[in-house]
XYZ file of C-alpha atoms in Angstrom:
420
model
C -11.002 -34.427 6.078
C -8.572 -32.704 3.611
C -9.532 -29.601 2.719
C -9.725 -27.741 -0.963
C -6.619 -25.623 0.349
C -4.717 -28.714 1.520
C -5.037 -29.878 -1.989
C -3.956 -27.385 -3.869
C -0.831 -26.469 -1.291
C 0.917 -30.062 -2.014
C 1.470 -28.696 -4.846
C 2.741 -25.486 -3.573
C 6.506 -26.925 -3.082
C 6.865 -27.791 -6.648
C 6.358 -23.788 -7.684
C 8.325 -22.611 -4.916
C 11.714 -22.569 -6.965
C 10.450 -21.061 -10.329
C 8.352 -18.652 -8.110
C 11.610 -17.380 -6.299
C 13.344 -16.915 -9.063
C 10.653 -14.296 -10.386
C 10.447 -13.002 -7.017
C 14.134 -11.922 -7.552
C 14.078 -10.711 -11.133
C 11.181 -8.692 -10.209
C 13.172 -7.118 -7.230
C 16.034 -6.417 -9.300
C 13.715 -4.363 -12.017
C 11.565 -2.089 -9.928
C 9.270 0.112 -11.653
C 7.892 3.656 -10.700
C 4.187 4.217 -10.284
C 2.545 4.277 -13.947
C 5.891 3.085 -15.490
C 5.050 -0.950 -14.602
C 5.639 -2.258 -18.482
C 7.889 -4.760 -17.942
C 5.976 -6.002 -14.727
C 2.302 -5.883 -16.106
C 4.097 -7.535 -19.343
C 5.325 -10.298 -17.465
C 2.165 -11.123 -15.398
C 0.084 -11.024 -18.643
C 2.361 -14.124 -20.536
C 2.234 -15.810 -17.332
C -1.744 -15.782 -16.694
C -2.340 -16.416 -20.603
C -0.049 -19.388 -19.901
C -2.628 -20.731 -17.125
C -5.168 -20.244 -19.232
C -6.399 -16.663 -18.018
C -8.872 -14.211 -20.072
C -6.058 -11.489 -19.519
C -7.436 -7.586 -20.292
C -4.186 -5.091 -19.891
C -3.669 -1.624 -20.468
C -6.358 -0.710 -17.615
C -5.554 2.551 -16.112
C -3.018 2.459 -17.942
C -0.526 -0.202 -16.601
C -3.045 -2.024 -14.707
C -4.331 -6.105 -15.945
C -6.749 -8.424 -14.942
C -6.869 -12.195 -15.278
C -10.489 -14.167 -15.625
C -10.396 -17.492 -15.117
C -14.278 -19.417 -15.299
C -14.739 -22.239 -13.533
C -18.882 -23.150 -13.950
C -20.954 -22.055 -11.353
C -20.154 -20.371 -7.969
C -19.432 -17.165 -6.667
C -17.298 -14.660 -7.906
C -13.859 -13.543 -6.214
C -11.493 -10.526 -7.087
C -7.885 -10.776 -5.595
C -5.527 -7.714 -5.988
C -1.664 -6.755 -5.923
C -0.150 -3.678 -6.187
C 3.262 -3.435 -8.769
C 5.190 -0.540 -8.145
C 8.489 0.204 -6.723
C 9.544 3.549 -4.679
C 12.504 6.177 -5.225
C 14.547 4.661 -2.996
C 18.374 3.847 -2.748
C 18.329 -0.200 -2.047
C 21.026 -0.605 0.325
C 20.376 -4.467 1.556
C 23.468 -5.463 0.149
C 21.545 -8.390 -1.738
C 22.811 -10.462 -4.523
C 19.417 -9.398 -6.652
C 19.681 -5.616 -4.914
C 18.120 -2.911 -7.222
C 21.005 -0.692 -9.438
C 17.898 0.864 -11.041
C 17.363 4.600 -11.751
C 14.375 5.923 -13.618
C 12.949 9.508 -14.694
C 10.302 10.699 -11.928
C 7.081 13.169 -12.803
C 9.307 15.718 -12.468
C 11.871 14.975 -14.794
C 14.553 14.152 -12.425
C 16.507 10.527 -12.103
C 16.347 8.991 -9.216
C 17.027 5.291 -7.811
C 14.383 3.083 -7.554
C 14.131 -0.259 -5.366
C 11.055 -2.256 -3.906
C 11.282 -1.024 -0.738
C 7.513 -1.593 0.117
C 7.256 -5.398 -0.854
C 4.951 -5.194 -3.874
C 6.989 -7.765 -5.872
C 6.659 -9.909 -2.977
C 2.594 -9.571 -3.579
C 2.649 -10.047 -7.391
C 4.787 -13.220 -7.113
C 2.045 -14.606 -4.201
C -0.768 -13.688 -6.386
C 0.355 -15.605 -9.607
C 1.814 -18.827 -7.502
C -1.974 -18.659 -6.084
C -3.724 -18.133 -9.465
C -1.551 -20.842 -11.085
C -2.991 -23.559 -8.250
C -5.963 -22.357 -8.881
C -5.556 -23.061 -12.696
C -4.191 -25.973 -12.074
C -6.532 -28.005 -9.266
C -10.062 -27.009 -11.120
C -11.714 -29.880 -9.948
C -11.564 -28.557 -6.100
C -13.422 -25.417 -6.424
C -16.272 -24.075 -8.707
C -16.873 -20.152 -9.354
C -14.865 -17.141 -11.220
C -11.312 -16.126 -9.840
C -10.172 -12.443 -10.546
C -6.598 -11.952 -10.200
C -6.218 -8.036 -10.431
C -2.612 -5.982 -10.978
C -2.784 -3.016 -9.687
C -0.367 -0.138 -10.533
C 0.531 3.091 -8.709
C -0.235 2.261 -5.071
C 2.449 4.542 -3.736
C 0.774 8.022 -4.700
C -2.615 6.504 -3.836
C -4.242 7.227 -7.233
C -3.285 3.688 -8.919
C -6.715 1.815 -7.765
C -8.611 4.834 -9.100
C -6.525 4.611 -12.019
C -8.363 1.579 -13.013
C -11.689 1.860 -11.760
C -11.425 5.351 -14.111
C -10.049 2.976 -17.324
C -12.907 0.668 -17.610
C -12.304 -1.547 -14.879
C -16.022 -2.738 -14.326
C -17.070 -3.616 -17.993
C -13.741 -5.561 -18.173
C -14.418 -7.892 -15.470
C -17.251 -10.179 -14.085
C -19.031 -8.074 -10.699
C -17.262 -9.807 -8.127
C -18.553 -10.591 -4.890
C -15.875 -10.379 -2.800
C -12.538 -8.951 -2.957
C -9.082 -10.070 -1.151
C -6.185 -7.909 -0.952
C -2.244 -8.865 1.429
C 0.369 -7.079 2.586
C 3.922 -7.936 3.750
C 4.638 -6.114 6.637
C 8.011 -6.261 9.146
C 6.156 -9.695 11.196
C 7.377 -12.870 11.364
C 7.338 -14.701 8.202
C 5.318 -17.524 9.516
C 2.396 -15.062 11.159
C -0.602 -13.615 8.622
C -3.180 -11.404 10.957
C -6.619 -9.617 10.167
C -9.233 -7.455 11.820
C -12.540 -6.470 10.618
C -13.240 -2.678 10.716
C -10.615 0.012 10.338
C -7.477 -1.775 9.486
C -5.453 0.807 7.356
C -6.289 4.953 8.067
C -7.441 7.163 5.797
C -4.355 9.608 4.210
C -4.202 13.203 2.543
C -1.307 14.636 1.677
C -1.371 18.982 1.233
C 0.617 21.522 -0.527
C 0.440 24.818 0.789
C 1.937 27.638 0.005
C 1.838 31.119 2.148
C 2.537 34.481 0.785
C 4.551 37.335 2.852
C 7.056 40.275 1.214
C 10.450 39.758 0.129
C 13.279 41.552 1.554
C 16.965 42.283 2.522
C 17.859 40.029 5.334
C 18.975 43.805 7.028
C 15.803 45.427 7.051
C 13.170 42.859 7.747
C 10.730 45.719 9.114
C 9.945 46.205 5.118
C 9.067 42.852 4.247
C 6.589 40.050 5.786
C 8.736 37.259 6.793
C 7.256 33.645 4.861
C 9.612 32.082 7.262
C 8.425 32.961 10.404
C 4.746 32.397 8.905
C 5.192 29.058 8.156
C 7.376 28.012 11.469
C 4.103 29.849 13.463
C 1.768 27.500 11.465
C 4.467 24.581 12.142
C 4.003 24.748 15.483
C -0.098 25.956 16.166
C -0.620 22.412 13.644
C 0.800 20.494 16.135
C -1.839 21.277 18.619
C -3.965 19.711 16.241
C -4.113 16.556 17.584
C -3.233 17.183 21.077
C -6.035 19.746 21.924
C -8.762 19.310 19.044
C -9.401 15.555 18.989
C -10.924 13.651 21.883
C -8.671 11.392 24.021
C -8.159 8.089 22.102
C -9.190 9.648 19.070
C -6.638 8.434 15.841
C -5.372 11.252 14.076
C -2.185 12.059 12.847
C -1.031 15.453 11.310
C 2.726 15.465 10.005
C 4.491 18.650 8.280
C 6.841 16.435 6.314
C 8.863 19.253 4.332
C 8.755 22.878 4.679
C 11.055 24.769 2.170
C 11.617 28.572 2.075
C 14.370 31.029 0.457
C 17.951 30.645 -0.788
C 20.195 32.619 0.434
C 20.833 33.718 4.376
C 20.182 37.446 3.761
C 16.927 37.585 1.829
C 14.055 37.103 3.855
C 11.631 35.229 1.176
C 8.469 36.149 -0.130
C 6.517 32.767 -0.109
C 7.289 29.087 1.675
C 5.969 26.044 0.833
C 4.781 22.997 2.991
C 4.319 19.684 2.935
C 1.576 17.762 4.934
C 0.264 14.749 5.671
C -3.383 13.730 7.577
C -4.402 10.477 8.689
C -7.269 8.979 10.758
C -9.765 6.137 11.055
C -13.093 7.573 10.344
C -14.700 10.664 8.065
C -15.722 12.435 10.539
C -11.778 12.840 12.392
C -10.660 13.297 8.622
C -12.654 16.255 7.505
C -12.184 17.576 11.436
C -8.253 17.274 10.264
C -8.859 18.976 7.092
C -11.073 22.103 8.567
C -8.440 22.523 11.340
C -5.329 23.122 9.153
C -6.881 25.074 6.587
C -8.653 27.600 9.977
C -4.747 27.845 11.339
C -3.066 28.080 8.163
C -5.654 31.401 6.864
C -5.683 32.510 10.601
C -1.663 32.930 10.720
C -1.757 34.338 7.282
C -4.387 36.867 8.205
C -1.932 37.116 11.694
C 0.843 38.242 9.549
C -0.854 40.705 7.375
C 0.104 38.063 4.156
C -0.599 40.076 1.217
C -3.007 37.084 -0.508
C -4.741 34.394 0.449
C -2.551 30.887 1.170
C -2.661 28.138 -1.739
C -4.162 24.675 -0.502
C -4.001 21.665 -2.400
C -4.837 18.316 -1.873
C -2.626 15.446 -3.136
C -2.383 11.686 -3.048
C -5.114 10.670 -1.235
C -5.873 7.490 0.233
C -9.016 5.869 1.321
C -10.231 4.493 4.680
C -9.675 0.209 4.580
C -12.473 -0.638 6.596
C -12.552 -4.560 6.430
C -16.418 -6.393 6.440
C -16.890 -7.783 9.300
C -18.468 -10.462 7.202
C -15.526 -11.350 5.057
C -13.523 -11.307 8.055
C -15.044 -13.502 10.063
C -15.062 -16.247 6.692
C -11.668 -15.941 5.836
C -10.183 -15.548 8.825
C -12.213 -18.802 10.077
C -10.152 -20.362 7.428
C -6.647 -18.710 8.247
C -6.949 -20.340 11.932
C -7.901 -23.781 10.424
C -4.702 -23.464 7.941
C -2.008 -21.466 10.186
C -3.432 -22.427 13.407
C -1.645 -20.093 16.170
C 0.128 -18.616 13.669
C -3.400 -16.507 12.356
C -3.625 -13.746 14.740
C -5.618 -10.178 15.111
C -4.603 -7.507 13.366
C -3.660 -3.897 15.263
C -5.292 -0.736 13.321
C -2.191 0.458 10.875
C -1.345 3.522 10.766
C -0.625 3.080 6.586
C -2.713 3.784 4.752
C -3.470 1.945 1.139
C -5.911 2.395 -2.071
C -6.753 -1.151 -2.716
C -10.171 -0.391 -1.146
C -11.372 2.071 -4.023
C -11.620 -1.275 -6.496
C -14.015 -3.301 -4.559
C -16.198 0.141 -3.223
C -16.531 1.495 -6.857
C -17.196 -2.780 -7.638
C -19.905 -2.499 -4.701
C -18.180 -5.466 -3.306
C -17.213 -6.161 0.349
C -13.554 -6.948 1.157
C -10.904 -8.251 3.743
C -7.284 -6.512 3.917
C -4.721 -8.290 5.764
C -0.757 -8.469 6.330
C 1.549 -10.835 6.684
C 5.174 -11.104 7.815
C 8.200 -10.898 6.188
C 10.806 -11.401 8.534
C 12.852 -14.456 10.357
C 11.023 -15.135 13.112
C 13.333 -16.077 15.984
C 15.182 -12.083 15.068
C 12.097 -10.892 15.334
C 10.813 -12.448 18.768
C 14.453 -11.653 20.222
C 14.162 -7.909 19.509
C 10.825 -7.922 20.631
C 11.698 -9.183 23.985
C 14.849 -6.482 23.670
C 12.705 -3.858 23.112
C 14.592 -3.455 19.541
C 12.154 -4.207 16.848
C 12.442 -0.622 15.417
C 15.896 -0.524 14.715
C 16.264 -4.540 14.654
C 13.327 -4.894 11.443
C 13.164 -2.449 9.119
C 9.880 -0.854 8.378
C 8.090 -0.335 5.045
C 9.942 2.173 2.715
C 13.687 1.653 4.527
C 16.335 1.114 2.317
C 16.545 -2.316 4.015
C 13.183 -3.381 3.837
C 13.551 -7.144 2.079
C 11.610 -9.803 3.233
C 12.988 -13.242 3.882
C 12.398 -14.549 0.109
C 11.403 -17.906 1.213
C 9.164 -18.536 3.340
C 7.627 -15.519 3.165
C 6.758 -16.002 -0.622
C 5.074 -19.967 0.694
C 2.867 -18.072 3.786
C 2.010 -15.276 1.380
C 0.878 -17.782 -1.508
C -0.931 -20.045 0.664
C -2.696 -17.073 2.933
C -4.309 -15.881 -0.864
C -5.138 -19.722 -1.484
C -7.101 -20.050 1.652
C -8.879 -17.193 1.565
C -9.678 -17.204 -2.263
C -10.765 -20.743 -1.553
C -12.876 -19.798 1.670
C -15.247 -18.554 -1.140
C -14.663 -21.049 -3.711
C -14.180 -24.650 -2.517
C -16.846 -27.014 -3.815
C -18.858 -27.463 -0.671
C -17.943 -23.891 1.002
C-alpha cells in the first residue's frame, strides 16, 4: 500500500534543485535575531505563491502560513530564522561575508552557524507538497517562522504579538533540528529531549584601590574567582548522582589596568537541567554562594542578579511521539532511531504550551555519513564534526535538505493523511 507520504515525496526530487538554491542564498544572507526582514520577506512571497493565508509582522519578524484543507485535525509546524555572530570560516562557495549592528551597537560578522536556514528551506519544500498533493490529506497545516531562537525570547516573541488570534488552535505541533548526525539518520524521544537554560548577570561589589596597598580596598577579583570556584561544587556535591545539571561561568570580566585592584566584576552564567525542580535547586544555589562570598568579603552592597535569555524545558508527549515516530520507522526504516537527552536547550516549546497543544521535537543529521561512522569508530567525532555554533558548522546541503523535508512530511502527514 503506498502511503500519503510516499505520494507526496515522488515529487520531492523535482523541488530539490530550486530548494538548494534557496538553501544557499539564505546561507549567504544571515540575519541576527529580530533583524530577519529579508528572510520572513522571502518565506511570505513563497507561501502566498502556494496558496497560503500568510499573517507577518508577528513578534515582530515572525509569519505564519494557513493553508485549509476541509475537515481534519489541525497541525502547527515551526522553524526558527536567525543567524549567530559568528565568523563563517567553511571556506564555502555561498560562505557568509555578512556583518550586521548587534543590541549593543557594535558590528560584528554574522553566519548560520546553527542550521536554521537549513530548517526554513525543509519547512517550505514540505508546505509546498503539501499545497500541492491536496487530495492525500484532509485538515489545516500551520507552517510557523519563528524569529530569535538564539537569545531564547523569539517563541515568546510571538506568542506576546498575537500569535493565537492569528492562527487556527492547533492540535499538535512539530518542530526539527539539524544536528552534527549522519545526514541519512532523524531520531526522537518522548520526555525531556532538550534541557531547560538560564543565563545570569551578576555583578559583585568590593573597594577600589592601588594595586600597592590592597589592605585598603576589597578585592572584586578575588570575590568573584572565590565564587568561580565554590559554583563549581554545585553540581558535584548538591545534586544527586545521575542528576542533569549543568552550571557554566562563561565570562568573568574585572578591571583594566594591572595595578588597580577594581571595585566591581562582572559574571557570566549559564544553568541547565531536565526538570523544575533541579532548575530552581540551580538557581537557589548560586544566588546562596554568590551573597554568602559577598557577605565573606565584607562587599560594601548587596550583589546584582539578573536573569537573561531563558529557555524552556522540551519535554516531548509521549503521545505525539509514539505517532510520529511510528511513522519515521515505516519511512526511514533503520535509519529512525532514539534520541539521547540534549544538552541544548531551545524555545520552540513556548508556542505550542501557550497554544495548549502537545508536541514532538526531534533532530536530524547533517553530516556525510561514512566521515561520521569513521570518526566514531576513531574516537574523533568532536574534532572530526563540528558542533552547533562552530565556525564550520555546514551541513551537507543535499541530502540533508531531502531527509529534513521528508522527516516534516511524514510527521505532518502522521496527523493528516486521509485515513490516519
Amino acid at each position: 500500500m503506498v502511503t500519503a507520504a510516499q505520494t507526496l515525496l515522488t515529487d520531492l526530487d523535482a523541488l530539490v534543485p530550486a530548494h538548494l538554491e534557496l538553501y544557499k542564498d539564505l546561507h549567504s544572507h544571515p540575519e541576527l535575531s529580530f533583524q530577519e526582514h529579508r528572510t520572513s520577506g522571502i518565506v511570505a512571497d513563497r507561501l502566498r505563491e502556494l496558496g497560503y493565508e500568510v499573517t507577518t509582522d508577528i513578534g515582530p519578524t515572525g509569519l505564519v502560513g494557513v493553508l485549509r484543507n476541509g475537515e481534519g485535525p489541525t497541525v502547527l509546524s515551526r522553524a526558527d530564522m536567525d543567524a549567530l555572530p559568528v565568523l563563517e570560516e567553511s571556506g564555502l562557495p555561498y560562505a557568509s561575508t555578512v556583518t550586521a549592528m548587534d543590541t549593543e551597537g557594535r558590528e560584528v560578522p554574522v553566519m548560520h552557524a546553527c542550521g536554521h536556514d537549513m530548517h526554513v528551506t525543509c519547512l517550505l519544500a514540505a508546505a509546498q507538497l503539501l499545497a500541492e498533493h491536496r487530495e492525500t490529506w484532509s485538515g489545516t497545516f500551520i507552517a510557523l517562522f519563528q524569529p530569535a531562537e538564539e537569545v531564547g525570547t523569539g517563541a515568546a516573541s510571538m506568542v506576546e504579538g498575537g500569535l493565537a488570534t492569528a492562527i487556527p488552535t492547533p492540535d499538535v505541533a512539530l518542530g526539527q533540528h539539524v544536528m552534527g548526525l549522519p545526514h541519512d539518520t532523524v531520531a526522537s524521544r518522548p520526555g525531556p529531549a532538550m534541557s531547560a537554560a538560564d543565563s545570569i548577570r551578576i555583578t559583585v561589589h568590593g573597594r577600589g584601590t592601588h594595586g600597592s596597598m590592597p589592605h585598603t580596598g576589597i578585592d572584586a577579583v578575588l570575590l568573584a574567582s572565590s565564587i568561580v570556584v565554590r559554583l563549581q561544587g554545585i553540581v558535584a556535591r548538591e545534586l544527586a548522582p545521575g542528576q542533569f545539571g549543568v552550571v557554566t561561568v562563561g565570562s568573568l570580566h574585572a578591571g583594566s589596568k594591572s595595578n588597580v585592584i577594581p571595585a566591581r566584576a562582572t559574571l557570566l552564567l549559564n544553568l541547565r537541567s531536565y526538570d523544575d525542580a533541579t532548575r530552581a535547586q540551580l538557581r537557589a544555589a548560586v544566588e546562596r554562594i554568590v551573597r554568602a562570598e559577598c557577605e565573606a568579603s565584607g562587599s560594601p552592597t548587596p550583589p546584582d542578579i539578573e536573569y537573561t535569555d531563558p529557555f524552556p524545558l522540551t519535554d516531548n508527549s509521549p503521545e505525539v511521539h509514539a505517532r510520529v515516530s511510528a511513522a519515521f520507522t515505516e519511512h526511514f526504516g533503520d535509519k529512525a532511531t532514539p534520541m539521547e537527552p540534549s544538552t541544548g536547550s531551545e524555545d520552540f516549546s513556548d508556542i505550542p504550551r501557550a497554544l495548549g497543544a502537545p508536541y514532538l521535537y526531534w533532530i536530524w543529521g547533517g553530516f556525510d555519513p561514512e566521515t561520521y561512522h569513521r570518526a566514531e569508530a576513531e574516537g574523533t567525532l568532536n574534532s572530526t564534526i563540528p558542533g552547533n555554533h562552530a565556525s564550520t558548522f555546514v551541513p551537507v546541503a543535499e541530502p540533508t535538505l531531502r531527509t529534513g523535508a521528508s522527516a516534516m512530511t511524514v510527521a505532518v502527514l502522521a496527523y493528516l493523511a486521509k485515513g490516519a
